[in-house]
Coordinates of C-alpha atoms in Angstrom, one line a residue:
M309 CA 73.1 77.6 131.6
K310 CA 75.3 81.0 130.5
K311 CA 74.0 82.9 127.7
I312 CA 76.2 85.3 125.5
V313 CA 74.3 87.8 123.5
I314 CA 76.1 89.6 120.8
L315 CA 74.5 92.5 119.4
G316 CA 75.8 93.6 115.4
G317 CA 77.1 91.0 112.7
G318 CA 79.9 93.7 111.6
Y319 CA 83.7 93.4 112.2
G320 CA 83.7 93.4 115.8
G321 CA 80.8 91.0 116.7
V322 CA 81.6 88.7 113.7
L323 CA 85.1 88.1 115.5
T324 CA 83.8 88.1 119.1
A325 CA 81.2 85.7 118.6
K326 CA 84.1 83.3 116.5
K327 CA 86.6 84.0 119.8
L328 CA 83.7 82.5 122.3
A329 CA 83.1 79.9 119.8
K330 CA 86.3 78.5 120.1
K331 CA 86.3 79.0 123.9
Y332 CA 83.3 77.0 124.6
K333 CA 83.0 75.0 121.6
N334 CA 83.1 72.0 124.0
N335 CA 80.8 73.4 127.1
K336 CA 77.1 72.8 126.6
D337 CA 76.4 75.3 129.8
V338 CA 76.9 78.0 127.3
E339 CA 75.1 79.6 124.5
I340 CA 76.1 82.2 121.8
K341 CA 73.5 83.7 119.7
L342 CA 74.5 86.6 117.5
I343 CA 71.9 89.1 116.3
D344 CA 71.7 91.2 113.4
R345 CA 68.8 92.7 111.1
N346 CA 70.9 91.7 107.6
P347 CA 71.4 87.7 106.9
Y348 CA 75.4 88.8 105.8
H349 CA 78.5 90.4 106.9
T350 CA 79.2 93.7 104.9
L351 CA 83.1 94.3 104.4
L352 CA 82.6 98.0 104.7
T353 CA 86.4 98.9 103.7
E354 CA 85.1 97.8 100.3
L355 CA 82.3 100.0 99.0
H356 CA 84.2 101.9 96.7
E357 CA 85.0 99.3 94.8
V358 CA 80.8 98.4 94.5
S359 CA 80.2 101.4 93.7
A360 CA 82.8 102.1 91.3
N361 CA 81.7 98.5 89.9
R362 CA 85.5 97.4 90.1
A363 CA 84.3 94.5 92.3
P364 CA 80.7 92.6 92.0
E365 CA 78.3 93.4 94.6
D366 CA 78.0 89.8 96.2
S367 CA 81.7 90.7 96.8
I368 CA 81.5 92.8 100.1
K369 CA 79.1 90.2 101.3
V370 CA 79.9 87.1 103.5
D371 CA 76.6 84.8 104.3
L372 CA 77.0 85.0 108.4
K373 CA 75.6 81.0 108.1
K374 CA 78.4 80.4 106.3
I375 CA 80.9 81.9 108.7
F376 CA 79.3 80.2 111.8
A377 CA 79.2 76.9 109.8
G378 CA 80.4 74.3 112.5
L379 CA 80.8 76.8 115.1
K380 CA 78.6 76.9 118.4
V381 CA 76.9 80.7 117.0
D382 CA 73.5 80.8 116.8
V383 CA 72.7 83.6 114.0
V384 CA 69.1 85.3 114.6
L385 CA 67.8 87.6 112.1
D386 CA 66.1 90.0 113.7
E387 CA 66.2 93.9 114.4
I388 CA 66.3 94.7 118.0
S389 CA 64.7 98.1 119.1
N390 CA 65.1 98.3 122.8
I391 CA 67.6 96.9 125.4
D392 CA 66.6 96.3 129.4
F393 CA 69.7 96.2 131.3
K394 CA 68.0 95.9 134.4
N395 CA 66.2 92.9 133.3
K396 CA 69.1 91.6 130.9
K397 CA 66.6 91.4 128.1
L398 CA 67.0 92.5 124.3
K399 CA 63.2 93.7 122.6
S400 CA 62.1 93.7 119.1
D401 CA 59.2 93.7 117.4
K402 CA 58.6 89.7 117.3
A403 CA 60.7 88.1 120.1
T404 CA 62.4 88.7 123.5
Y405 CA 66.4 87.7 123.8
A406 CA 67.5 87.1 127.4
Y407 CA 71.1 87.2 128.6
D408 CA 73.9 87.2 130.9
Y409 CA 76.1 88.9 129.0
L410 CA 76.0 91.4 126.0
V411 CA 78.6 92.7 123.6
I412 CA 77.2 95.3 122.2
G413 CA 78.7 95.9 118.4
T414 CA 75.8 97.4 116.4
G415 CA 78.9 100.0 114.4
S416 CA 78.0 103.1 113.2
K417 CA 76.0 105.3 111.1
P418 CA 76.9 109.0 109.4
T419 CA 76.6 112.3 111.0
F420 CA 75.1 115.2 109.2
F421 CA 76.0 118.0 112.1
G422 CA 72.8 119.6 111.7
I423 CA 73.6 120.9 108.2
P424 CA 70.2 121.9 106.5
G425 CA 69.6 119.6 103.9
A426 CA 72.5 117.3 104.4
E427 CA 70.7 114.1 104.8
E428 CA 67.6 114.8 102.8
N429 CA 69.6 115.5 99.7
T430 CA 72.8 113.6 99.6
F431 CA 73.7 109.6 99.2
S432 CA 74.6 108.2 102.3
F433 CA 77.6 105.6 101.7
W434 CA 78.2 103.3 104.8
S435 CA 76.7 99.9 103.9
Y436 CA 76.1 97.5 101.4
D437 CA 73.0 98.7 100.1
D438 CA 74.4 102.7 100.0
A439 CA 77.3 101.2 97.8
V440 CA 74.6 99.4 95.3
A441 CA 72.3 102.6 94.9
L442 CA 75.2 104.7 94.7
K443 CA 76.1 102.4 91.7
R444 CA 73.0 102.6 89.9
Q445 CA 73.0 106.1 90.5
I446 CA 76.2 106.7 88.7
R447 CA 75.4 104.6 85.7
D448 CA 72.0 106.3 85.6
M449 CA 73.3 109.8 84.9
Y450 CA 75.8 109.3 82.9
T451 CA 72.7 107.2 80.9
K452 CA 70.6 110.3 81.4
A453 CA 73.4 113.1 80.4
A454 CA 74.1 110.9 77.3
K455 CA 70.4 111.7 75.8
E456 CA 70.3 115.1 77.5
K457 CA 70.1 118.4 75.5
N458 CA 70.4 121.0 78.0
P459 CA 73.9 121.8 78.8
A460 CA 72.9 123.2 82.0
V461 CA 71.0 120.2 83.4
R462 CA 73.8 117.9 81.3
R463 CA 76.5 119.6 83.4
A464 CA 74.8 118.7 86.7
M465 CA 73.7 115.5 85.7
L466 CA 77.9 114.5 85.4
T467 CA 79.1 116.6 88.7
F468 CA 79.5 114.3 91.2
V469 CA 80.7 116.1 94.3
I470 CA 81.9 113.7 97.6
I471 CA 81.3 115.6 100.9
G472 CA 84.4 114.2 103.3
A473 CA 88.0 114.3 102.2
G474 CA 88.5 111.1 104.8
F475 CA 89.5 107.8 104.0
T476 CA 86.0 106.7 102.6
G477 CA 85.6 109.9 100.8
V478 CA 88.8 110.2 98.9
E479 CA 88.6 106.1 98.5
L480 CA 85.5 106.7 96.9
V481 CA 86.4 109.3 94.3
G482 CA 89.3 107.7 93.3
E483 CA 87.4 104.6 92.5
M484 CA 84.6 106.9 90.4
A485 CA 87.7 108.5 88.5
E486 CA 89.5 105.3 87.5
Q487 CA 85.8 104.5 86.3
R488 CA 85.2 107.9 84.5
E489 CA 86.8 106.9 81.0
E490 CA 85.2 103.6 81.0
L491 CA 81.5 105.1 81.4
C492 CA 82.5 107.8 78.9
R493 CA 83.4 105.7 75.9
E494 CA 80.5 103.7 76.7
F495 CA 78.2 106.6 76.2
F496 CA 80.1 108.5 74.0
I497 CA 80.8 111.5 76.3
D498 CA 83.8 113.8 76.4
P499 CA 85.5 112.9 80.0
S500 CA 86.4 117.0 80.0
E501 CA 82.6 117.4 80.8
V502 CA 82.2 114.5 83.7
R503 CA 82.8 116.9 86.7
L504 CA 84.7 115.0 90.6
I505 CA 84.8 117.2 93.3
V506 CA 85.8 115.8 96.6
A507 CA 85.4 118.5 99.6
D508 CA 86.2 118.9 103.4
M509 CA 85.5 121.9 105.9
A510 CA 89.1 120.5 107.1
P511 CA 92.3 122.5 105.8
K512 CA 93.7 119.3 104.2
I513 CA 92.4 116.0 103.2
L514 CA 93.4 112.5 105.3
P515 CA 94.0 114.6 108.1
I516 CA 95.5 111.3 109.9
L517 CA 98.7 111.0 107.8
P518 CA 102.0 112.4 107.9
D519 CA 102.4 115.7 105.1
K520 CA 104.3 114.0 102.6
L521 CA 101.4 110.9 102.1
I522 CA 99.0 113.8 102.1
Q523 CA 101.1 115.8 99.2
K524 CA 100.7 112.3 97.3
A525 CA 97.6 111.7 97.9
E526 CA 96.8 115.3 96.4
A527 CA 98.7 115.0 93.7
R528 CA 97.5 111.5 92.7
L529 CA 94.0 113.0 92.8
R530 CA 94.5 115.8 90.5
K531 CA 96.7 113.5 88.1
L532 CA 93.0 111.6 88.0
N533 CA 91.3 115.2 87.5
V534 CA 89.5 115.2 90.5
E535 CA 88.8 118.7 92.2
I536 CA 89.9 119.4 95.9
V537 CA 88.0 121.8 98.1
T538 CA 89.3 121.8 101.5
G539 CA 88.5 124.6 104.6
A540 CA 85.2 124.9 103.0
K541 CA 82.2 125.7 105.2
I542 CA 79.2 123.5 103.9
T543 CA 76.5 125.8 104.8
E544 CA 73.3 123.8 103.0
V545 CA 72.8 121.4 100.9
G546 CA 69.7 121.8 98.5
E547 CA 68.0 119.3 96.1
G548 CA 70.7 119.5 92.9
S549 CA 73.5 121.4 94.9
V550 CA 75.5 122.3 97.4
A551 CA 77.7 125.3 98.9
L552 CA 80.8 124.9 99.6
G553 CA 81.7 127.8 101.6
E554 CA 79.4 131.4 100.7
K555 CA 80.1 131.9 97.3
N556 CA 80.9 128.3 95.8
I557 CA 77.5 127.0 95.1
V558 CA 77.9 123.9 92.9
D559 CA 74.9 122.0 91.2
A560 CA 75.2 118.1 91.1
Q561 CA 72.8 115.9 91.2
T562 CA 74.8 113.2 93.2
I563 CA 76.0 114.3 96.2
V564 CA 77.7 111.3 98.5
W565 CA 78.4 112.5 102.1
T566 CA 81.1 110.9 103.5
A567 CA 82.1 113.1 106.8
G568 CA 81.5 111.5 109.6
V569 CA 79.9 109.0 111.8
E570 CA 77.8 108.2 115.0
G571 CA 76.7 105.3 117.3
S572 CA 74.3 103.5 115.9
E573 CA 70.9 104.3 116.0
I574 CA 70.0 102.3 119.1
V575 CA 73.1 103.3 120.7
G576 CA 72.1 107.1 120.3
G577 CA 68.8 105.7 122.7
L578 CA 70.6 103.8 125.6
E579 CA 70.8 104.4 128.5
V580 CA 74.3 104.3 129.1
Q581 CA 77.5 107.0 129.4
Q582 CA 78.2 108.0 125.8
Q583 CA 81.0 110.4 124.6
G584 CA 82.3 111.1 121.3
R585 CA 79.4 111.1 118.7
K586 CA 77.2 108.4 121.1
R587 CA 79.8 105.9 121.3
I588 CA 79.9 104.1 125.1
V589 CA 82.4 104.9 127.7
T590 CA 83.8 101.6 128.9
N591 CA 86.4 100.6 131.6
E592 CA 89.8 99.0 130.5
H593 CA 88.3 95.9 130.1
L594 CA 86.2 96.7 127.6
E595 CA 82.7 96.8 129.8
S596 CA 80.0 99.5 129.9
V597 CA 81.2 102.0 132.8
D598 CA 77.2 101.4 133.6
H599 CA 76.3 98.0 133.2
K600 CA 78.2 95.3 134.4
N601 CA 78.7 92.4 132.0
V602 CA 77.7 94.4 129.5
Y603 CA 80.7 94.8 126.9
V604 CA 81.6 97.0 123.6
V605 CA 83.4 96.0 120.6
G606 CA 84.2 98.1 117.4
D607 CA 83.2 101.3 116.5
N608 CA 81.0 101.7 119.8
I609 CA 83.9 101.9 122.1
F610 CA 84.7 105.1 123.8
F611 CA 88.1 104.2 125.5
I612 CA 91.4 106.4 125.8
P613 CA 94.2 103.8 126.3
E614 CA 96.7 104.4 129.4
G615 CA 99.5 107.4 128.3
E616 CA 96.7 108.1 125.4
T617 CA 95.0 112.0 124.7
R618 CA 92.5 110.3 122.7
P619 CA 89.7 107.6 122.4
V620 CA 90.9 104.1 120.4
P621 CA 90.0 104.7 116.4
Q622 CA 86.8 103.7 114.7
M623 CA 88.4 101.8 112.0
V624 CA 88.7 97.5 111.3
E625 CA 92.2 97.1 113.2
N626 CA 90.5 98.1 116.5
A627 CA 87.7 96.0 116.1
E628 CA 90.5 93.2 115.4
Q629 CA 91.9 93.9 118.5
A630 CA 89.5 94.5 120.8
A631 CA 87.0 91.0 120.1
P632 CA 90.0 88.9 122.2
I633 CA 89.9 91.0 124.7
V634 CA 86.1 91.1 125.0
A635 CA 85.9 87.5 124.5
G636 CA 88.5 86.5 126.8
N637 CA 87.2 88.9 129.6
I638 CA 83.7 87.1 129.5
A639 CA 85.6 83.5 129.5
A640 CA 87.2 85.2 132.4
D641 CA 84.0 86.6 133.9
I642 CA 82.3 83.2 133.8
S643 CA 85.0 81.4 135.3
G644 CA 86.1 83.8 138.1
T645 CA 89.4 84.4 136.7
A646 CA 91.2 88.0 136.0
K647 CA 90.4 90.3 133.2
K648 CA 92.4 91.9 130.8
A649 CA 93.0 95.4 130.3
Y650 CA 92.7 97.0 126.0
K651 CA 96.1 97.9 125.5
P652 CA 95.7 98.5 121.5
G653 CA 98.8 98.9 119.5
F654 CA 97.7 99.8 116.2
H655 CA 99.6 99.1 112.4
G656 CA 98.9 102.3 110.9
T657 CA 96.2 102.9 107.8
M658 CA 96.0 102.8 104.3
V659 CA 94.2 104.3 101.4
S660 CA 94.1 103.5 98.0
I661 CA 93.1 105.6 95.2
G662 CA 91.7 103.7 92.8
S663 CA 92.7 100.5 92.0
R664 CA 96.3 101.0 91.7
Y665 CA 97.6 103.2 93.7
G666 CA 97.5 104.1 97.1
V667 CA 99.8 105.6 100.4
A668 CA 100.0 104.2 103.9
N669 CA 101.6 104.7 107.0
V670 CA 101.9 101.4 108.3
G671 CA 104.6 98.9 110.5
L672 CA 105.0 98.5 114.5
P673 CA 103.4 100.1 117.0
G674 CA 105.5 103.2 117.3
K675 CA 107.4 102.3 114.5
L676 CA 105.3 103.4 110.9
F677 CA 106.9 103.6 107.9
M678 CA 105.6 105.5 104.7
L679 CA 104.6 103.3 101.6
T680 CA 103.1 104.4 98.2
G681 CA 102.4 103.3 95.1
F682 CA 102.3 99.2 94.7
M683 CA 104.0 98.4 97.9
A684 CA 100.9 100.8 99.6
M685 CA 98.7 98.5 97.6
L686 CA 100.6 95.0 98.3
S687 CA 99.6 96.1 102.1
K688 CA 96.4 96.8 101.7
H689 CA 95.5 93.5 99.7
F690 CA 97.6 91.7 102.7
I691 CA 95.8 93.4 105.6
N692 CA 92.2 92.5 103.9
M693 CA 93.1 89.0 103.5
F694 CA 94.3 88.7 106.9
Y695 CA 91.3 89.6 108.2
L696 CA 89.3 87.6 105.6
S697 CA 91.2 84.6 106.8
Q698 CA 90.0 84.8 110.9
V699 CA 86.6 84.9 109.4
V700 CA 85.8 82.6 106.7
G701 CA 89.1 81.2 106.0
F702 CA 90.2 79.7 102.6
N703 CA 87.0 80.2 100.9
K704 CA 86.4 84.1 101.0
V705 CA 90.4 84.7 100.8
W706 CA 90.3 83.0 97.3
T707 CA 87.3 84.5 96.0
Y708 CA 89.0 87.9 97.4
M709 CA 92.2 87.0 95.0
M710 CA 90.0 86.3 92.1
H711 CA 88.0 89.8 92.0
E712 CA 91.1 91.2 92.9
F713 CA 94.0 89.9 91.1
F714 CA 92.4 87.7 88.2
H715 CA 88.6 88.4 87.5
V716 CA 89.3 91.9 86.9
E717 CA 88.1 94.2 83.8
N718 CA 90.1 97.2 82.4
R719 CA 93.4 96.4 84.0
K720 CA 91.7 97.8 87.4
S721 CA 94.1 95.3 89.6
F722 CA 97.3 96.8 91.5
V723 CA 99.1 94.4 89.0
G724 CA 97.9 95.8 86.3
G725 CA 96.1 93.2 83.8
Y726 CA 98.9 90.7 84.0
F727 CA 97.0 88.3 85.9
S728 CA 93.7 89.4 84.4
K729 CA 93.3 88.2 80.9
R730 CA 91.1 85.2 80.7
S731 CA 90.5 83.6 77.4
P732 CA 88.4 80.0 76.7
N733 CA 90.0 76.8 77.8
F734 CA 88.6 75.1 74.6
W735 CA 92.0 76.5 72.9
L736 CA 94.1 74.8 75.3
V737 CA 92.4 71.3 74.6
P738 CA 95.0 70.5 71.0
L739 CA 97.8 71.2 73.9
R740 CA 96.2 69.2 76.7
M741 CA 95.7 66.2 74.1
L742 CA 99.0 66.6 72.6
L743 CA 101.0 66.9 76.2
G744 CA 98.5 63.3 77.1
G745 CA 99.4 61.6 74.0
M746 CA 103.4 62.5 74.5
W747 CA 103.7 61.1 78.0
L748 CA 101.2 58.3 77.1
Y749 CA 103.6 57.1 73.9
E750 CA 106.3 57.7 76.2
G751 CA 104.8 55.4 78.7
I752 CA 104.2 52.7 76.7
D753 CA 107.6 53.1 74.9
K754 CA 109.0 52.3 78.1
L755 CA 106.4 49.3 79.4
R756 CA 107.5 47.4 76.4
K757 CA 110.9 47.2 77.7
I758 CA 109.9 46.5 81.1
W759 CA 107.5 43.9 79.3
V760 CA 110.9 42.4 77.7
D761 CA 113.0 42.6 80.9
P762 CA 111.5 43.1 84.4
D763 CA 114.7 43.5 86.5
K764 CA 116.0 46.3 84.0
I765 CA 116.8 49.3 85.3
F766 CA 117.1 52.0 82.8
L767 CA 115.2 55.2 84.0
I768 CA 117.9 55.7 87.2
P769 CA 121.5 56.3 86.2
A770 CA 124.1 54.1 87.4
A771 CA 125.9 54.3 90.5
P772 CA 129.1 56.4 89.6
F773 CA 131.2 53.7 91.4
A774 CA 129.4 50.5 89.7
T775 CA 131.7 47.3 89.0
D776 CA 130.4 46.4 86.1
A777 CA 131.6 49.8 83.3
A778 CA 130.2 47.5 80.6
S779 CA 127.0 47.5 82.1
S780 CA 126.7 51.1 83.5
A781 CA 127.5 52.2 79.6
S782 CA 124.4 50.0 78.2
V783 CA 122.3 51.6 81.1
A784 CA 123.3 54.9 80.5
V785 CA 122.7 54.2 76.6
D786 CA 119.1 53.4 77.4
A787 CA 118.3 56.5 79.3
V788 CA 119.4 58.9 77.0
K789 CA 117.6 56.3 73.8
T790 CA 121.1 56.7 71.7
T791 CA 121.7 54.2 69.7
V792 CA 124.4 52.5 69.6
D793 CA 125.7 49.7 67.5
A794 CA 129.8 48.8 67.5
Q795 CA 130.6 51.6 69.8
S796 CA 132.8 50.5 73.1
A797 CA 131.3 50.8 76.6
A798 CA 133.5 54.3 77.7
S799 CA 132.1 55.5 73.8
A800 CA 128.3 55.1 75.2
V801 CA 129.2 56.6 78.6
S802 CA 130.1 59.7 76.8
T803 CA 127.7 60.0 74.2
A804 CA 125.2 59.6 77.3
K805 CA 127.1 62.3 79.1
E806 CA 127.0 64.6 76.1
A807 CA 123.0 63.6 75.7
V808 CA 122.1 64.5 79.5
S809 CA 124.0 67.8 79.8
A810 CA 121.0 69.7 77.5
L811 CA 119.9 70.6 80.6
P812 CA 122.3 71.6 83.2
V813 CA 121.8 70.9 87.0
P814 CA 122.8 73.2 89.6
G815 CA 125.5 71.2 92.0
F816 CA 123.5 71.3 95.2
I817 CA 120.4 69.8 93.9
Y818 CA 122.2 67.2 91.9
D819 CA 124.2 66.1 95.2
I820 CA 120.9 65.9 96.9
T821 CA 120.2 63.6 94.1
N822 CA 123.1 61.6 94.7
W823 CA 122.2 61.1 98.1
F824 CA 118.3 60.5 97.7
M825 CA 119.4 57.4 94.6
D826 CA 122.2 56.1 97.3
L827 CA 120.3 55.5 100.2
M828 CA 117.0 54.0 98.2
F829 CA 118.5 52.6 94.6
Y830 CA 122.2 51.7 95.4
N831 CA 123.8 48.4 97.1
N832 CA 127.2 49.2 98.2
D833 CA 128.6 47.4 95.2
G834 CA 126.9 50.1 92.7
S835 CA 124.2 47.4 91.6
Y836 CA 120.2 48.4 91.9
T837 CA 118.0 47.6 95.0
F838 CA 114.6 45.8 94.9
L839 CA 113.4 49.7 95.6
A840 CA 115.0 50.9 91.9
K841 CA 112.5 48.3 90.0
W842 CA 109.4 49.4 91.8
F843 CA 110.4 52.4 91.4
Q844 CA 110.6 52.2 87.5
I845 CA 107.7 50.2 87.5
G846 CA 105.4 53.0 89.0
M847 CA 107.2 56.2 87.1
V848 CA 106.1 53.9 83.8
C849 CA 102.3 53.7 85.3
A850 CA 102.4 57.0 86.4
E851 CA 103.1 58.2 82.3
I852 CA 100.5 56.1 81.3
V853 CA 98.1 57.0 84.0
F854 CA 98.2 60.6 83.9
G855 CA 98.9 61.0 79.8
I856 CA 95.1 59.3 79.5
M857 CA 93.5 61.7 82.2
L858 CA 94.8 64.5 80.0
I859 CA 93.7 63.1 76.9
V860 CA 90.0 62.5 78.7
G861 CA 90.2 65.7 80.7
L862 CA 89.8 64.3 84.2
F863 CA 91.6 65.7 87.2
T864 CA 93.9 67.7 84.4
A865 CA 94.7 70.2 87.0
I866 CA 96.5 67.6 89.1
S867 CA 97.6 65.6 86.3
S868 CA 99.4 68.5 85.3
L869 CA 101.3 69.2 88.2
A870 CA 102.0 65.7 88.5
T871 CA 103.9 65.6 84.7
I872 CA 105.5 68.7 86.3
A873 CA 106.7 66.9 89.2
M874 CA 108.1 64.1 87.0
A875 CA 109.9 66.6 84.5
V876 CA 111.7 67.9 87.7
M877 CA 112.5 64.0 88.7
I878 CA 114.0 63.6 85.8
W879 CA 115.9 66.8 85.4
S880 CA 117.4 66.3 88.6
T881 CA 119.4 63.5 88.0
K882 CA 120.8 65.1 84.5
M883 CA 119.1 62.5 82.5
A884 CA 116.4 65.5 80.7
A885 CA 116.7 66.4 77.0
T886 CA 116.4 69.7 75.9
E887 CA 112.5 68.7 74.7
M888 CA 111.9 68.1 78.6
L889 CA 110.9 72.2 78.5
W890 CA 108.6 71.3 76.5
Y891 CA 106.5 69.2 78.7
V892 CA 106.8 71.5 81.5
G893 CA 105.6 74.4 79.4
A894 CA 103.0 72.5 77.9
A895 CA 102.0 71.0 81.5
I896 CA 101.8 74.4 83.0
A897 CA 99.3 75.8 80.5
C898 CA 97.4 72.7 81.1
I899 CA 96.7 73.7 84.8
G900 CA 94.0 76.1 85.1
G901 CA 91.0 74.6 83.6
S902 CA 92.2 73.0 80.4
G903 CA 90.4 70.0 81.3
S904 CA 86.5 71.7 81.6
V905 CA 86.0 71.5 77.9
F906 CA 85.4 68.8 75.8
G907 CA 86.6 66.4 79.2
L908 CA 85.8 64.8 82.0
D909 CA 86.3 67.2 84.5
Y910 CA 82.9 69.1 83.0
Y911 CA 80.9 66.7 84.6
V912 CA 83.1 64.9 87.7
L913 CA 84.3 68.3 89.5
P914 CA 81.0 69.7 89.8
W915 CA 79.5 66.4 91.7
L916 CA 82.8 66.2 93.3
K917 CA 82.0 69.9 94.7
K918 CA 79.5 69.3 96.3
Q919 CA 80.0 66.2 97.7
W920 CA 83.2 67.8 99.7
K921 CA 81.3 71.1 100.8
R922 CA 79.2 68.9 102.7
I923 CA 81.9 67.2 104.6
P924 CA 81.4 69.0 108.4
L925 CA 85.4 69.5 108.5
V926 CA 85.4 71.2 105.1
R927 CA 82.6 73.6 106.3
R928 CA 83.8 74.2 109.8
W929 CA 87.6 75.5 108.2
Y930 CA 86.1 76.9 104.8
L931 CA 87.9 74.8 102.6
F932 CA 86.5 75.3 99.7
T933 CA 85.4 77.9 96.6
D934 CA 81.9 78.9 95.7

């Protein structure tokens, strides 16, 4: 039995465990264990959204048990205090874990560069708990300031300083700037009283980005009334104050530290070669240079790729690209095959400034493009959803879309408020029942005709090459429900064409429809095939069934989509009158939850959802919503 232990449930650890689980899903001789002190994986890139109350707290957490449901990964909740490399064991206060292969992915923690008072008097911003604590602190300050009579104390309460103008600091201050107006309105505070400062010892913000994008970011921050302080040496952080340079002492009761990171606490105490703020030095296979069979992933890697002068960056894409290399090299070690070297090709970086604006330098390795505004935010959401699709599939991608696009208050989405407006579903009940009633009426009306003459075809137009002109005219008249008393067959055909032409059909669509009908519904002499009869019966039954389902509110989304499909089929044959537009518009409106009020969906869907989630394949591929 080969024992693989992954230490850390961060980006790198989770992806490595999933890759290994896929490789060894049918191998009983390999055991995979992931150890973390938290039962959830945290989306660290989205912490700012929780702190500024744009997204709910649980939106940045993913249950580790859910991630590995149905996979060959044993999730262990424990905090490792020591690693014995000689005997290949990990130790905690309550247990010891043996390993043959170890993957270290414990991530980073804030570093305070030895600045007096920095660790004691600031809010760190590097975990789920940090984000929640800051969220409560921000609201608490507004709450207290609204009642504070002392101007100096009130000013300090409403001053927020973010130390560190890298990606984390800029994203956080941008989000807080957007939230300022909401909180000021809620607590009756003049927005001009609220002071937001982002400060850094570096000469410019976001130094990894091109100067053009830095200027765009600065302009956006200033538009949001954020003060930018660069080139300021942070000499001391007191209890309620921070020195941004020798003479610039700022009184603030909320000081957030985002100025830098170093290796996690356990990594800092390991007997391994380290560089670059407690990062483990690895070879090209991402294996520790000191200990065989010990691999490193994510932020803990210190490796300078061939041809580069700097080590790989501490960002999510590094973890995404390193994970398959680590998993593959462990598999190669076990099987005795050749290992692969880590040759990352990064696709750029992106930073959001609030919910609707961002700057990005993204593209292909060696060919990056500068994006701003809408396109930058679009790239960010695409990158996030791509990562989530690897980790929790459809389930978390769907949840992410709900939080970012649809269930968003105060237009805090990069598409504004156009997709985030919600109204009670009971307003759709009359429309749903009217739509269902109309389809039911149409179906029953057609059923009478079938009952009288089952062989008479009226839902499919006559073949253009039909030999019986009079019969063709009669069929066309029935198709558009035109009453003709003493007209000739030719006149009936003319009337039918005029009615049908109310909704035009593009030529290529009509040609495709004709080809299909020639294949399925017409004989060589223009008469109908037996399939035409059964298609007509099926269409009539469908109108009745879906009409009833809409009335009673059962599977309304499916029923609405089905009626749209029927309408499109009728339209493609040039037999749709203008009233068909009403049917389609009403069906679109009824897709989203119209059956959850005064409908059977209220009872049926929750029950089916529970049964659906019990299916192993569904859990394995995350084909469900929470």
